[in-house]
Amino acid sequence: MKTQFSRYPAPAFILGLVAMILLARLLVLGAFPLMDPTEGRYAEIGREMVTTGNWVVPQIEEEVPFWGKPPLMFWFMAASYSLMGFSEYSARFPSFFLSCFTLVMVYFLARRILNASFALMSVLFLSTMALFYSYAGYVAVDTALLFTVTLALSGMLCALISESKSGRRWWSYVFFLGLGLSLLAKGLVGAVLIMGPVILWIWWNREWRTIRSLPWFTGLLLTLLVAVPWHIVCEMKSPGFLDYYIIGEHWKRFTVSDWEGDRYGSPHQFPRGTILLFFLITALPWSLVFLVTLIQRPPIREISKGLLGDRVFSFLVFWFLVPLLFFTISKNIMFTYTLPCLPAFAMLLARVFLIEAETEHQDHLTTVSSNLIGGLALIVPTIFLLAAYFVIPLLGESRSQKELAAQFMNLDFDSDAALIYTDRMPLSGDFYAGGRAIDIPDENPDTILSHLKDVDQDYFAIEVDDLESFPFEGLALTTEVGRFGDYILRREFDPSDLPLKFVLPATPEEYDPNREISTMETAPRLDPPPTNGS
């Protein structure tokens, strides 16, 4: 007896389930602090855009350019800050917005390809994949890349299946717009992930005449008009940008396994082919369902051949494969690099489910899709929501500067005081301190003492392991006000509140860092005592 699609969850049920899952994700956008290094860095870059008014050159600190990524995601964050103020919620909202828009595009594309049932299943699968759901509210540029790649490839596929000349032309311009935006989202890698599926599809289907009918000349002009002006202006305002950005970020990052030129971190090195393992993890639970299907139903190979033999679904196959194949040859990868292939995987999986529902076979996949699809869809959102309230906040104690910066802001009565990190500063510190945090490279003692000699009552954030290397004069002139994860926060004494008889210890041995110094006991003298030979 033929299995009917009615055995699957009803369309209204799927729509309600997706809405509930996304609403839950929206509500926890501000449930935990921004995490270093990624969230803290990118959130601070967006904040710098608003406070400095410089929307051309991304900056990690004022007058310190960030050349690692183009500005599209930072523009979205700056716009969000302008509307909602500075907060975790407003920093993460652009990722949520772009993820929802990606789901809308997938629904629209899938409906044009087949029908509403296929579209709803595709949206359900994509919205409940581990990486998609977790990053639909994470401060990163990857969601902007996902959005632009989906926009471009959806436009191209709609152009290819459009029956009217005007429709084909209009959708082609959507493709070229998405291509240009991808260059502003994550650079040339976006163009590779977009043009790769198109080129392979043309070669596989021999669609030379169809592809030549597209407005390539005016379309590429649109792409250049969208992407090129920013690159030119950024190089003019920040010389050296193009050399680092084009050669370093787009060539050496992927081809040099021990590349040491990364200004903003170290390369993530993995054996070649690790991206396939990353895909299996990031597409859970549906990647596991697909693997079970392959094992229990060998004739699935026939379905694969059918997909490749279809001019529409073969496009989705290449959309899915190109990111995995491209990053297979690279050692410097991250698990987020699988994100652009997930929309295509969701649509392909939905098609396999529907094909199974239309066959005579009653196998494991049909049973799963009939009885457990709703439960499977809830696995990732449930785990994430529990983690958002009970696990991730605990990580925030060691991976975020929110509490330390809050203590600085609460105790500070000097508007000119700074929160000084004596080594490399986690950028969430600058975000939460409202741009008043600075760092002292390599714990330079002369720079530390120069801050102690100025008129401001500064605060020093010192890593616990670095306390012994902090100048003993600095320990004598500051007092501990709290410990936050790996950091100790010390406040500089206010000389105006102290008597004038204190002589700074001549040697570290004369100073006991565990003794609290009473403000009525001593007053600091900033110059060290004279030596015997002076």
Tab-separated table of N, CA and C in Angstrom, residues 228-335:
chain	number	residue	atom	x	y	z
A	228	VAL	N	32.844	46.671	-5.329
A	228	VAL	CA	34.149	47.299	-5.540
A	228	VAL	C	34.322	48.632	-4.817
A	229	PRO	N	33.319	49.537	-4.798
A	229	PRO	CA	33.552	50.846	-4.181
A	229	PRO	C	34.073	50.769	-2.753
A	230	TRP	N	33.515	49.873	-1.940
A	230	TRP	CA	33.992	49.792	-0.556
A	230	TRP	C	35.460	49.400	-0.505
A	231	HIS	N	35.882	48.430	-1.319
A	231	HIS	CA	37.271	47.992	-1.301
A	231	HIS	C	38.219	49.139	-1.654
A	232	ILE	N	37.834	49.947	-2.627
A	232	ILE	CA	38.684	51.067	-3.039
A	232	ILE	C	38.776	52.115	-1.934
A	233	VAL	N	37.637	52.494	-1.388
A	233	VAL	CA	37.625	53.531	-0.354
A	233	VAL	C	38.346	53.051	0.903
A	234	CYS	N	38.179	51.775	1.251
A	234	CYS	CA	38.847	51.241	2.438
A	234	CYS	C	40.363	51.270	2.270
A	235	GLU	N	40.855	50.926	1.087
A	235	GLU	CA	42.297	50.986	0.835
A	235	GLU	C	42.798	52.429	0.891
A	236	MET	N	41.997	53.370	0.411
A	236	MET	CA	42.394	54.775	0.450
A	236	MET	C	42.490	55.278	1.885
A	237	LYS	N	41.575	54.867	2.730
A	237	LYS	CA	41.558	55.337	4.113
A	237	LYS	C	42.467	54.521	5.024
A	238	SER	N	42.797	53.288	4.596
A	238	SER	CA	43.630	52.415	5.422
A	238	SER	C	44.618	51.676	4.518
A	239	PRO	N	45.692	52.348	4.082
A	239	PRO	CA	46.648	51.743	3.144
A	239	PRO	C	47.228	50.436	3.683
A	240	GLY	N	47.353	49.470	2.797
A	240	GLY	CA	47.849	48.151	3.177
A	240	GLY	C	46.751	47.128	3.338
A	241	PHE	N	45.513	47.614	3.362
A	241	PHE	CA	44.376	46.717	3.563
A	241	PHE	C	44.291	45.652	2.483
A	242	LEU	N	44.346	46.039	1.208
A	242	LEU	CA	44.138	45.088	0.116
A	242	LEU	C	45.218	44.012	0.083
A	243	ASP	N	46.450	44.380	0.392
A	243	ASP	CA	47.532	43.393	0.381
A	243	ASP	C	47.277	42.312	1.424
A	244	TYR	N	46.953	42.726	2.635
A	244	TYR	CA	46.686	41.733	3.684
A	244	TYR	C	45.413	40.956	3.394
A	245	TYR	N	44.379	41.664	2.970
A	245	TYR	CA	43.060	41.056	2.796
A	245	TYR	C	43.029	40.078	1.625
A	246	ILE	N	43.610	40.465	0.489
A	246	ILE	CA	43.560	39.608	-0.697
A	246	ILE	C	44.581	38.476	-0.604
A	247	ILE	N	45.848	38.826	-0.346
A	247	ILE	CA	46.907	37.813	-0.344
A	247	ILE	C	46.860	36.962	0.925
A	248	GLY	N	46.728	37.615	2.068
A	248	GLY	CA	46.766	36.877	3.326
A	248	GLY	C	45.501	36.087	3.606
A	249	GLU	N	44.382	36.805	3.679
A	249	GLU	CA	43.129	36.169	4.083
A	249	GLU	C	42.567	35.232	3.019
A	250	HIS	N	42.834	35.512	1.734
A	250	HIS	CA	42.196	34.722	0.682
A	250	HIS	C	43.120	33.725	-0.008
A	251	TRP	N	44.395	33.781	0.289
A	251	TRP	CA	45.295	32.809	-0.323
A	251	TRP	C	46.087	32.035	0.734
A	252	LYS	N	46.863	32.754	1.532
A	252	LYS	CA	47.726	32.074	2.490
A	252	LYS	C	46.931	31.361	3.588
A	253	ARG	N	45.788	31.911	3.957
A	253	ARG	CA	44.989	31.270	5.006
A	253	ARG	C	44.617	29.840	4.619
A	254	PHE	N	44.339	29.611	3.344
A	254	PHE	CA	43.870	28.298	2.907
A	254	PHE	C	44.978	27.424	2.323
A	255	THR	N	46.103	28.020	1.933
A	255	THR	CA	47.145	27.242	1.262
A	255	THR	C	48.393	27.037	2.105
A	256	VAL	N	48.623	27.895	3.105
A	256	VAL	CA	49.815	27.782	3.945
A	256	VAL	C	49.387	27.262	5.308
A	257	SER	N	49.752	26.014	5.604
A	257	SER	CA	49.258	25.383	6.830
A	257	SER	C	49.830	26.025	8.087
A	258	ASP	N	51.038	26.592	8.005
A	258	ASP	CA	51.643	27.230	9.177
A	258	ASP	C	51.730	28.742	8.996
A	259	TRP	N	50.734	29.305	8.319
A	259	TRP	CA	50.734	30.748	8.054
A	259	TRP	C	50.796	31.519	9.361
A	260	GLU	N	51.790	32.394	9.472
A	260	GLU	CA	52.011	33.155	10.694
A	260	GLU	C	51.604	34.614	10.556
A	261	GLY	N	50.967	34.949	9.431
A	261	GLY	CA	50.628	36.347	9.202
A	261	GLY	C	49.267	36.757	9.706
A	262	ASP	N	48.536	35.831	10.338
A	262	ASP	CA	47.200	36.150	10.823
A	262	ASP	C	47.296	37.163	11.958
A	263	ARG	N	46.734	38.342	11.751
A	263	ARG	CA	46.796	39.409	12.749
A	263	ARG	C	45.821	39.191	13.899
A	264	TYR	N	44.819	38.363	13.683
A	264	TYR	CA	43.698	38.332	14.619
A	264	TYR	C	43.454	36.955	15.222
A	265	GLY	N	44.466	36.104	15.222
A	265	GLY	CA	44.323	34.776	15.795
A	265	GLY	C	45.285	33.828	15.111
A	266	SER	N	45.136	32.562	15.411
A	266	SER	CA	45.978	31.550	14.784
A	266	SER	C	45.128	30.660	13.903
A	267	PRO	N	45.673	30.149	12.797
A	267	PRO	CA	44.901	29.283	11.907
A	267	PRO	C	44.427	28.025	12.628
A	268	HIS	N	43.258	27.549	12.237
A	268	HIS	CA	42.689	26.335	12.816
A	268	HIS	C	43.049	25.171	11.897
A	269	GLN	N	44.077	24.423	12.271
A	269	GLN	CA	44.599	23.384	11.398
A	269	GLN	C	43.982	22.029	11.727
A	270	PHE	N	43.501	21.356	10.685
A	270	PHE	CA	42.935	20.021	10.806
A	270	PHE	C	43.392	19.207	9.602
A	271	PRO	N	43.391	17.883	9.724
A	271	PRO	CA	43.722	17.048	8.560
A	271	PRO	C	42.748	17.310	7.417
A	272	ARG	N	43.233	17.208	6.201
A	272	ARG	CA	42.368	17.408	5.041
A	272	ARG	C	41.218	16.403	5.067
A	273	GLY	N	40.042	16.881	4.755
A	273	GLY	CA	38.860	16.034	4.786
A	273	GLY	C	38.061	16.155	6.066
A	274	THR	N	38.589	16.877	7.060
A	274	THR	CA	37.878	17.026	8.333
A	274	THR	C	36.547	17.735	8.151
A	275	ILE	N	36.428	18.518	7.090
A	275	ILE	CA	35.178	19.250	6.857
A	275	ILE	C	33.993	18.291	6.733
A	276	LEU	N	34.233	17.068	6.268
A	276	LEU	CA	33.147	16.093	6.141
A	276	LEU	C	32.649	15.673	7.520
A	277	LEU	N	33.560	15.493	8.454
A	277	LEU	CA	33.165	15.192	9.831
A	277	LEU	C	32.424	16.374	10.436
A	278	PHE	N	32.920	17.582	10.170
A	278	PHE	CA	32.233	18.775	10.658
A	278	PHE	C	30.801	18.837	10.133
A	279	PHE	N	30.619	18.461	8.869
A	279	PHE	CA	29.268	18.480	8.316
A	279	PHE	C	28.351	17.519	9.065
A	280	LEU	N	28.817	16.315	9.315
A	280	LEU	CA	27.984	15.332	10.011
A	280	LEU	C	27.562	15.841	11.383
A	281	ILE	N	28.444	16.587	12.036
A	281	ILE	CA	28.126	17.115	13.366
A	281	ILE	C	27.207	18.329	13.269
A	282	THR	N	27.519	19.246	12.375
A	282	THR	CA	26.762	20.498	12.311
A	282	THR	C	25.371	20.316	11.728
A	283	ALA	N	25.143	19.240	10.982
A	283	ALA	CA	23.823	18.992	10.395
A	283	ALA	C	22.973	18.055	11.243
A	284	LEU	N	23.441	17.710	12.433
A	284	LEU	CA	22.637	16.874	13.323
A	284	LEU	C	21.316	17.555	13.647
A	285	PRO	N	20.229	16.785	13.860
A	285	PRO	CA	20.147	15.317	13.857
A	285	PRO	C	19.920	14.720	12.472
A	286	TRP	N	19.711	15.584	11.468
A	286	TRP	CA	19.269	15.085	10.165
A	286	TRP	C	20.373	14.387	9.390
A	287	SER	N	21.633	14.724	9.639
A	287	SER	CA	22.717	13.992	8.991
A	287	SER	C	22.742	12.547	9.471
A	288	LEU	N	22.442	12.336	10.750
A	288	LEU	CA	22.394	10.978	11.289
A	288	LEU	C	21.235	10.194	10.683
A	289	VAL	N	20.086	10.842	10.539
A	289	VAL	CA	18.939	10.196	9.898
A	289	VAL	C	19.292	9.793	8.474
A	290	PHE	N	19.992	10.670	7.782
A	290	PHE	CA	20.370	10.370	6.402
A	290	PHE	C	21.335	9.186	6.338
A	291	LEU	N	22.296	9.119	7.280
A	291	LEU	CA	23.228	7.998	7.306
A	291	LEU	C	22.509	6.684	7.588
A	292	VAL	N	21.561	6.710	8.529
A	292	VAL	CA	20.784	5.507	8.834
A	292	VAL	C	20.027	5.042	7.597
A	293	THR	N	19.513	5.993	6.850
A	293	THR	CA	18.787	5.667	5.622
A	293	THR	C	19.702	4.993	4.603
A	294	LEU	N	20.916	5.519	4.459
A	294	LEU	CA	21.862	4.924	3.513
A	294	LEU	C	22.192	3.483	3.886
A	295	ILE	N	22.294	3.232	5.195
A	295	ILE	CA	22.656	1.890	5.651
A	295	ILE	C	21.494	0.915	5.489
A	296	GLN	N	20.301	1.355	5.855
A	296	GLN	CA	19.157	0.448	5.878
A	296	GLN	C	18.465	0.319	4.532
A	297	ARG	N	18.732	1.223	3.623
A	297	ARG	CA	18.052	1.143	2.324
A	297	ARG	C	19.057	1.399	1.209
A	298	PRO	N	19.817	0.389	0.795
A	298	PRO	CA	20.788	0.574	-0.287
A	298	PRO	C	20.205	1.185	-1.550
A	299	PRO	N	18.932	0.893	-1.921
A	299	PRO	CA	18.402	1.515	-3.145
A	299	PRO	C	18.362	3.034	-3.105
A	300	ILE	N	18.787	3.644	-1.981
A	300	ILE	CA	18.853	5.104	-1.934
A	300	ILE	C	19.782	5.626	-3.031
A	301	ARG	N	20.703	4.745	-3.485
A	301	ARG	CA	21.588	5.145	-4.584
A	301	ARG	C	20.784	5.470	-5.835
A	302	GLU	N	19.682	4.753	-5.999
A	302	GLU	CA	18.820	5.028	-7.145
A	302	GLU	C	18.217	6.424	-7.033
A	303	ILE	N	17.867	6.803	-5.808
A	303	ILE	CA	17.326	8.144	-5.588
A	303	ILE	C	18.394	9.195	-5.899
A	304	SER	N	19.636	8.920	-5.481
A	304	SER	CA	20.726	9.862	-5.755
A	304	SER	C	20.911	10.055	-7.251
A	305	LYS	N	20.855	8.953	-7.992
A	305	LYS	CA	20.970	9.060	-9.443
A	305	LYS	C	19.820	9.869	-10.020
A	306	GLY	N	18.637	9.681	-9.429
A	306	GLY	CA	17.490	10.447	-9.901
A	306	GLY	C	17.651	11.932	-9.655
A	307	LEU	N	18.229	12.292	-8.508
A	307	LEU	CA	18.455	13.705	-8.206
A	307	LEU	C	19.463	14.309	-9.173
A	308	LEU	N	20.546	13.593	-9.452
A	308	LEU	CA	21.548	14.109	-10.381
A	308	LEU	C	21.022	14.161	-11.805
A	309	GLY	N	20.051	13.306	-12.116
A	309	GLY	CA	19.483	13.309	-13.455
A	309	GLY	C	18.446	14.379	-13.678
A	310	ASP	N	18.038	15.056	-12.609
A	310	ASP	CA	17.043	16.125	-12.703
A	310	ASP	C	17.775	17.461	-12.780
A	311	ARG	N	17.454	18.296	-13.757
A	311	ARG	CA	18.187	19.550	-13.957
A	311	ARG	C	18.036	20.493	-12.777
A	312	VAL	N	16.905	20.421	-12.063
A	312	VAL	CA	16.699	21.293	-10.913
A	312	VAL	C	17.425	20.754	-9.690
A	313	PHE	N	17.195	19.493	-9.361
A	313	PHE	CA	17.776	18.947	-8.138
A	313	PHE	C	19.274	18.702	-8.276
A	314	SER	N	19.770	18.562	-9.494
A	314	SER	CA	21.222	18.474	-9.665
A	314	SER	C	21.884	19.785	-9.258
A	315	PHE	N	21.191	20.897	-9.444
A	315	PHE	CA	21.712	22.190	-8.991
A	315	PHE	C	21.871	22.180	-7.471
A	316	LEU	N	20.875	21.638	-6.761
A	316	LEU	CA	20.953	21.548	-5.303
A	316	LEU	C	22.076	20.616	-4.868
A	317	VAL	N	22.296	19.542	-5.623
A	317	VAL	CA	23.386	18.622	-5.296
A	317	VAL	C	24.724	19.340	-5.357
A	318	PHE	N	24.955	20.129	-6.396
A	318	PHE	CA	26.227	20.849	-6.520
A	318	PHE	C	26.324	21.976	-5.486
A	319	TRP	N	25.216	22.611	-5.173
A	319	TRP	CA	25.186	23.618	-4.103
A	319	TRP	C	25.641	22.976	-2.796
A	320	PHE	N	25.178	21.778	-2.533
A	320	PHE	CA	25.537	21.059	-1.312
A	320	PHE	C	27.000	20.618	-1.325
A	321	LEU	N	27.488	20.147	-2.454
A	321	LEU	CA	28.813	19.534	-2.508
A	321	LEU	C	29.958	20.535	-2.573
A	322	VAL	N	29.764	21.660	-3.243
A	322	VAL	CA	30.882	22.578	-3.491
A	322	VAL	C	31.555	23.060	-2.206
A	323	PRO	N	30.829	23.527	-1.173
A	323	PRO	CA	31.534	23.937	0.052
A	323	PRO	C	32.344	22.806	0.674
A	324	LEU	N	31.799	21.599	0.672
A	324	LEU	CA	32.510	20.468	1.265
A	324	LEU	C	33.754	20.115	0.457
A	325	LEU	N	33.640	20.112	-0.867
A	325	LEU	CA	34.789	19.796	-1.714
A	325	LEU	C	35.851	20.889	-1.634
A	326	PHE	N	35.413	22.138	-1.635
A	326	PHE	CA	36.355	23.258	-1.607
A	326	PHE	C	37.175	23.251	-0.322
A	327	PHE	N	36.521	23.052	0.812
A	327	PHE	CA	37.235	23.097	2.087
A	327	PHE	C	37.907	21.773	2.431
A	328	THR	N	37.636	20.719	1.657
A	328	THR	CA	38.334	19.455	1.869
A	328	THR	C	39.824	19.596	1.594
A	329	ILE	N	40.187	20.437	0.643
A	329	ILE	CA	41.591	20.583	0.263
A	329	ILE	C	42.346	21.532	1.183
A	330	SER	N	41.651	22.160	2.122
A	330	SER	CA	42.287	23.126	3.013
A	330	SER	C	42.485	22.518	4.395
A	331	LYS	N	43.631	22.813	5.001
A	331	LYS	CA	43.881	22.390	6.379
A	331	LYS	C	43.369	23.420	7.380
A	332	ASN	N	43.334	24.675	6.965
A	332	ASN	CA	42.905	25.749	7.855
A	332	ASN	C	41.404	25.957	7.712
A	333	ILE	N	40.629	25.266	8.530
A	333	ILE	CA	39.178	25.318	8.415
A	333	ILE	C	38.556	25.478	9.791
A	334	MET	N	37.272	25.812	9.777
A	334	MET	CA	36.460	25.859	10.986
A	334	MET	C	35.154	25.130	10.703
A	335	PHE	N	34.488	24.687	11.762
A	335	PHE	CA	33.244	23.946	11.564
A	335	PHE	C	32.164	24.807	10.923
